[in-house]
Structures are given as structure tokens and as C-alpha cells.
Amino acid sequence: MSDEHHKSELISLVEELMADIDSKPLHPKNKVLLYSRYLLSKLSWHFTVSSVSKTWVTENIDSKVNSYIRKWLDIPISGTLSTVFLTRNKFGLSICPPSVKFIQCQTVLRKALKTSPNEAINDLWKATSNSKNIQYDVYNSTKQVLKDFRSGQEDKLHTQLTCQGSFFTNITKFSLSQLTKIWSACQSNLPKNIFNFTVRYINNSLPTRQNLARWGLSPTSDCSRCLAPETLLHVVAGCQSYLERFTWRHDSVLNFLATSLQTVSGSHLYVDLPGYKSPSSIITGDTYRPDLLLSTSTGTLYIVELTVGFESNLQKNIERQNIKI
């Protein structure tokens, strides 16, 4: 087929399959899963044998796919997809755009030409080692392609995106690596609306007043209650007019954890709530007071401190807990 035939076939195929996935009454995580495991595999043959450029794939295929992913996850056009493209242990969804699949397919093709036992095929590799193809010869494997892509997305979050990047830096810097698997498992079991909320929370694209003003949908970025800038941190834990609400939310979650942990046999539970033994009076004193302590029969001590993902005092709290331990 000619390049034009390939391009026409690719566009039609992507539009048909993405529309079909979109029409299914599925959870967003399952739509993303279908895209990753089914659609990308359907594109592999075209991406391997066609001589279309990566730029064309990015402009024509990535854009179509990204619009559907944004729709499924409720991410506005101003919100980055960089967090979504990261691995699950970096709070992403472990997916990649078609252009990355294209590079992987081209890498496989170039390596097959280069390492073929047939000298004529080797000559074909040499003859086609031009400026267009040499960019794929630098990769040793498809895993390296994916690793470089995700590394680039992470760098973009850390250095280029002021608002979304600062939040991502915060949660990746202070999150515990052993808990990321738990996060991924819990997130995948959430209802659609809450699942999408967590995705948008992580990339800071929720409709706060600050974001709405940036998107041209609000005349002001100030909170309607206290007139301070309504950032994500302000909404979840910073508005002085909602301190009682924040306390109620904190205590409700803590009470749920305490009720669940009461069933642990042979353990001693200390909770900073009425009706429980206080951690400050029993173990830590008033200076360092965690929300919950659980001492097990094996001599292990678990310390729980509830917080929010975008808390400005996160570093101070961690240092305080380290001193306490």
C-alpha cells in the first residue's frame, strides 16, 4: 500500500475502534484497558510496515486518541496527560500514546533488518539508515522506548508545568513506595466518578476557582467564602471558613480506621479521638501526637498520620514523625 493508503486506513481504524470503545457502558479504567491492549495491537502491523512519519502519527492519531482519553477521565484540554502516561507506581495508568507504539514497532523493524542472517537484508538496513530512520536505531529494545517516554513525561511534570508539576513533585517525593501498589488497587475499585476525581486530583485539573479563572470560565480566582486564592490546597484543607468541615472529615476517616483496626487480635489501639486511649497520654506526649498508634502482639508499632496530598506542611509532619520514631 501507499503511504496515503496507510494513513487513510489508520485514521479510519482508530476512529472506528475508539468510537466503539466509547459507546460501551464501561468503567473508565476498562475503556483505557481496551485501548491499551486491543487498539494499539491493531495498529502494530501498520506501524511496522508503513513509512509514515512519527510527526504524522503524533498529529493525526495521538490527537484523536487523547481526546477520547480526556473524555473518559473527565480531564479538560488544559490538564496534562503526563500523569496518566506514567506507570502505576508513579500514580499513573500505565498507558502510552500511539506515537510511542509507532516508535516501538519501528525499533523492532530496524533491529530485524540489522541483525538478519541474510546479507541482502543487512544491506537494506544500511541503505535506509537515513535521517528519518536513524532515530529508531538508537534504541536496543521496545522497553527502552517506553522507559525514555515515561522519563520524559516525568521530567515535563517536574520542570515545565508550574501548577500541575508542583503537585506531582509533592506526592512523588513524600509518598512511600511500598504503598503505591495499595493505591493502585484501591483506585481501580472506585466508582467511575470517584476514580476520575482521583486522576484529576493528582494532575491538579479539578475545577477550582484558580483553574476556572485560568480556563476563562470564572472572572475571579478567589474563594467565594474567604476571598483567598482558591487553589487545590485551599479547597481540600486551607479555607478558614470551612475549618469545622475539615475537622469533621478528618475525624470521620480516622474513626473508620479505628473501628476497623479494633478487630486486630492481640493489639493495643491508641487514637486521637474521644472514646479511645490517646497516643499523647500513653506513648508520645503532647509534643508529637499522631492520629493513631497500633501496637501488635509481634512488637510492631504502626503510626498513622492523616493528611491531604497537597499539604504545605507535609515535610514538617514527616520530620516530626521521624523524630518520634
PDB file of N, CA and C in Angstrom, residues 194-232:
ATOM      1  N   ILE A 194     -15.585   8.797  41.297  1.00  0.00           N
ATOM      2  CA  ILE A 194     -14.506   8.982  42.257  1.00  0.00           C
ATOM      3  C   ILE A 194     -13.171   8.590  41.628  1.00  0.00           C
ATOM      4  N   PHE A 195     -13.179   7.569  40.769  1.00  0.00           N
ATOM      5  CA  PHE A 195     -11.971   7.193  40.038  1.00  0.00           C
ATOM      6  C   PHE A 195     -11.449   8.370  39.222  1.00  0.00           C
ATOM      7  N   ASN A 196     -12.351   9.013  38.468  1.00  0.00           N
ATOM      8  CA  ASN A 196     -11.951  10.172  37.670  1.00  0.00           C
ATOM      9  C   ASN A 196     -11.503  11.332  38.556  1.00  0.00           C
ATOM     10  N   PHE A 197     -12.149  11.466  39.711  1.00  0.00           N
ATOM     11  CA  PHE A 197     -11.768  12.527  40.645  1.00  0.00           C
ATOM     12  C   PHE A 197     -10.314  12.343  41.087  1.00  0.00           C
ATOM     13  N   THR A 198      -9.916  11.099  41.393  1.00  0.00           N
ATOM     14  CA  THR A 198      -8.537  10.861  41.846  1.00  0.00           C
ATOM     15  C   THR A 198      -7.527  11.165  40.745  1.00  0.00           C
ATOM     16  N   VAL A 199      -7.882  10.843  39.499  1.00  0.00           N
ATOM     17  CA  VAL A 199      -6.985  11.133  38.378  1.00  0.00           C
ATOM     18  C   VAL A 199      -6.808  12.643  38.220  1.00  0.00           C
ATOM     19  N   ARG A 200      -7.907  13.364  38.296  1.00  0.00           N
ATOM     20  CA  ARG A 200      -7.842  14.816  38.131  1.00  0.00           C
ATOM     21  C   ARG A 200      -7.212  15.493  39.347  1.00  0.00           C
ATOM     22  N   TYR A 201      -7.388  14.894  40.509  1.00  0.00           N
ATOM     23  CA  TYR A 201      -6.762  15.437  41.712  1.00  0.00           C
ATOM     24  C   TYR A 201      -5.242  15.359  41.596  1.00  0.00           C
ATOM     25  N   ILE A 202      -4.752  14.208  41.110  1.00  0.00           N
ATOM     26  CA  ILE A 202      -3.309  14.018  41.003  1.00  0.00           C
ATOM     27  C   ILE A 202      -2.684  14.966  39.988  1.00  0.00           C
ATOM     28  N   ASN A 203      -3.389  15.263  38.894  1.00  0.00           N
ATOM     29  CA  ASN A 203      -2.790  16.190  37.929  1.00  0.00           C
ATOM     30  C   ASN A 203      -3.329  17.615  38.081  1.00  0.00           C
ATOM     31  N   ASN A 204      -4.013  17.864  39.216  1.00  0.00           N
ATOM     32  CA  ASN A 204      -4.451  19.220  39.574  1.00  0.00           C
ATOM     33  C   ASN A 204      -5.260  19.887  38.466  1.00  0.00           C
ATOM     34  N   SER A 205      -6.263  19.167  37.955  1.00  0.00           N
ATOM     35  CA  SER A 205      -7.124  19.757  36.926  1.00  0.00           C
ATOM     36  C   SER A 205      -8.581  19.772  37.358  1.00  0.00           C
ATOM     37  N   LEU A 206      -8.828  19.758  38.670  1.00  0.00           N
ATOM     38  CA  LEU A 206     -10.193  19.900  39.184  1.00  0.00           C
ATOM     39  C   LEU A 206     -10.643  21.356  39.023  1.00  0.00           C
ATOM     40  N   PRO A 207     -11.953  21.596  38.929  1.00  0.00           N
ATOM     41  CA  PRO A 207     -12.450  22.959  38.666  1.00  0.00           C
ATOM     42  C   PRO A 207     -12.429  23.863  39.898  1.00  0.00           C
ATOM     43  N   THR A 208     -11.242  24.098  40.435  1.00  0.00           N
ATOM     44  CA  THR A 208     -11.114  25.109  41.482  1.00  0.00           C
ATOM     45  C   THR A 208     -11.260  26.486  40.833  1.00  0.00           C
ATOM     46  N   ARG A 209     -11.493  27.502  41.651  1.00  0.00           N
ATOM     47  CA  ARG A 209     -11.635  28.858  41.099  1.00  0.00           C
ATOM     48  C   ARG A 209     -10.365  29.290  40.355  1.00  0.00           C
ATOM     49  N   GLN A 210      -9.219  28.877  40.886  1.00  0.00           N
ATOM     50  CA  GLN A 210      -7.958  29.246  40.244  1.00  0.00           C
ATOM     51  C   GLN A 210      -7.878  28.642  38.845  1.00  0.00           C
ATOM     52  N   ASN A 211      -8.260  27.362  38.716  1.00  0.00           N
ATOM     53  CA  ASN A 211      -8.245  26.728  37.403  1.00  0.00           C
ATOM     54  C   ASN A 211      -9.308  27.307  36.488  1.00  0.00           C
ATOM     55  N   LEU A 212     -10.499  27.554  37.024  1.00  0.00           N
ATOM     56  CA  LEU A 212     -11.581  28.118  36.212  1.00  0.00           C
ATOM     57  C   LEU A 212     -11.200  29.489  35.665  1.00  0.00           C
ATOM     58  N   ALA A 213     -10.506  30.285  36.480  1.00  0.00           N
ATOM     59  CA  ALA A 213     -10.046  31.596  36.013  1.00  0.00           C
ATOM     60  C   ALA A 213      -8.992  31.427  34.923  1.00  0.00           C
ATOM     61  N   ARG A 214      -8.113  30.435  35.081  1.00  0.00           N
ATOM     62  CA  ARG A 214      -7.088  30.160  34.076  1.00  0.00           C
ATOM     63  C   ARG A 214      -7.714  29.701  32.764  1.00  0.00           C
ATOM     64  N   TRP A 215      -8.830  28.972  32.860  1.00  0.00           N
ATOM     65  CA  TRP A 215      -9.514  28.465  31.666  1.00  0.00           C
ATOM     66  C   TRP A 215     -10.480  29.487  31.062  1.00  0.00           C
ATOM     67  N   GLY A 216     -10.603  30.658  31.706  1.00  0.00           N
ATOM     68  CA  GLY A 216     -11.501  31.684  31.196  1.00  0.00           C
ATOM     69  C   GLY A 216     -12.956  31.427  31.508  1.00  0.00           C
ATOM     70  N   LEU A 217     -13.245  30.628  32.551  1.00  0.00           N
ATOM     71  CA  LEU A 217     -14.621  30.280  32.901  1.00  0.00           C
ATOM     72  C   LEU A 217     -15.084  30.959  34.185  1.00  0.00           C
ATOM     73  N   SER A 218     -14.192  31.713  34.831  1.00  0.00           N
ATOM     74  CA  SER A 218     -14.560  32.434  36.046  1.00  0.00           C
ATOM     75  C   SER A 218     -13.869  33.791  36.032  1.00  0.00           C
ATOM     76  N   PRO A 219     -14.588  34.835  36.436  1.00  0.00           N
ATOM     77  CA  PRO A 219     -13.977  36.174  36.433  1.00  0.00           C
ATOM     78  C   PRO A 219     -12.960  36.366  37.546  1.00  0.00           C
ATOM     79  N   THR A 220     -12.950  35.476  38.519  1.00  0.00           N
ATOM     80  CA  THR A 220     -12.022  35.621  39.648  1.00  0.00           C
ATOM     81  C   THR A 220     -11.486  34.258  40.065  1.00  0.00           C
ATOM     82  N   SER A 221     -10.306  34.268  40.690  1.00  0.00           N
ATOM     83  CA  SER A 221      -9.713  33.043  41.215  1.00  0.00           C
ATOM     84  C   SER A 221      -9.857  32.954  42.729  1.00  0.00           C
ATOM     85  N   ASP A 222     -10.621  33.891  43.308  1.00  0.00           N
ATOM     86  CA  ASP A 222     -10.755  33.946  44.764  1.00  0.00           C
ATOM     87  C   ASP A 222     -11.880  33.056  45.265  1.00  0.00           C
ATOM     88  N   CYS A 223     -11.679  32.527  46.474  1.00  0.00           N
ATOM     89  CA  CYS A 223     -12.701  31.721  47.145  1.00  0.00           C
ATOM     90  C   CYS A 223     -13.922  32.585  47.457  1.00  0.00           C
ATOM     91  N   SER A 224     -15.112  32.055  47.245  1.00  0.00           N
ATOM     92  CA  SER A 224     -16.333  32.828  47.475  1.00  0.00           C
ATOM     93  C   SER A 224     -16.629  33.030  48.957  1.00  0.00           C
ATOM     94  N   ARG A 225     -15.955  32.253  49.831  1.00  0.00           N
ATOM     95  CA  ARG A 225     -16.211  32.364  51.267  1.00  0.00           C
ATOM     96  C   ARG A 225     -15.217  33.258  51.991  1.00  0.00           C
ATOM     97  N   CYS A 226     -13.919  33.104  51.677  1.00  0.00           N
ATOM     98  CA  CYS A 226     -12.910  33.860  52.440  1.00  0.00           C
ATOM     99  C   CYS A 226     -12.093  34.806  51.569  1.00  0.00           C
ATOM    100  N   LEU A 227     -12.315  34.780  50.240  1.00  0.00           N
ATOM    101  CA  LEU A 227     -11.662  35.671  49.282  1.00  0.00           C
ATOM    102  C   LEU A 227     -10.165  35.419  49.116  1.00  0.00           C
ATOM    103  N   ALA A 228      -9.661  34.319  49.658  1.00  0.00           N
ATOM    104  CA  ALA A 228      -8.273  33.918  49.408  1.00  0.00           C
ATOM    105  C   ALA A 228      -8.219  33.172  48.073  1.00  0.00           C
ATOM    106  N   PRO A 229      -7.048  33.094  47.419  1.00  0.00           N
ATOM    107  CA  PRO A 229      -6.950  32.348  46.156  1.00  0.00           C
ATOM    108  C   PRO A 229      -7.392  30.895  46.340  1.00  0.00           C
ATOM    109  N   GLU A 230      -8.342  30.464  45.512  1.00  0.00           N
ATOM    110  CA  GLU A 230      -8.909  29.127  45.674  1.00  0.00           C
ATOM    111  C   GLU A 230      -8.094  28.103  44.882  1.00  0.00           C
ATOM    112  N   THR A 231      -6.973  27.691  45.464  1.00  0.00           N
ATOM    113  CA  THR A 231      -6.143  26.639  44.891  1.00  0.00           C
ATOM    114  C   THR A 231      -6.673  25.276  45.337  1.00  0.00           C
ATOM    115  N   LEU A 232      -6.047  24.206  44.844  1.00  0.00           N
ATOM    116  CA  LEU A 232      -6.449  22.868  45.259  1.00  0.00           C
ATOM    117  C   LEU A 232      -6.211  22.674  46.754  1.00  0.00           C
TER     118      LEU A 232
END
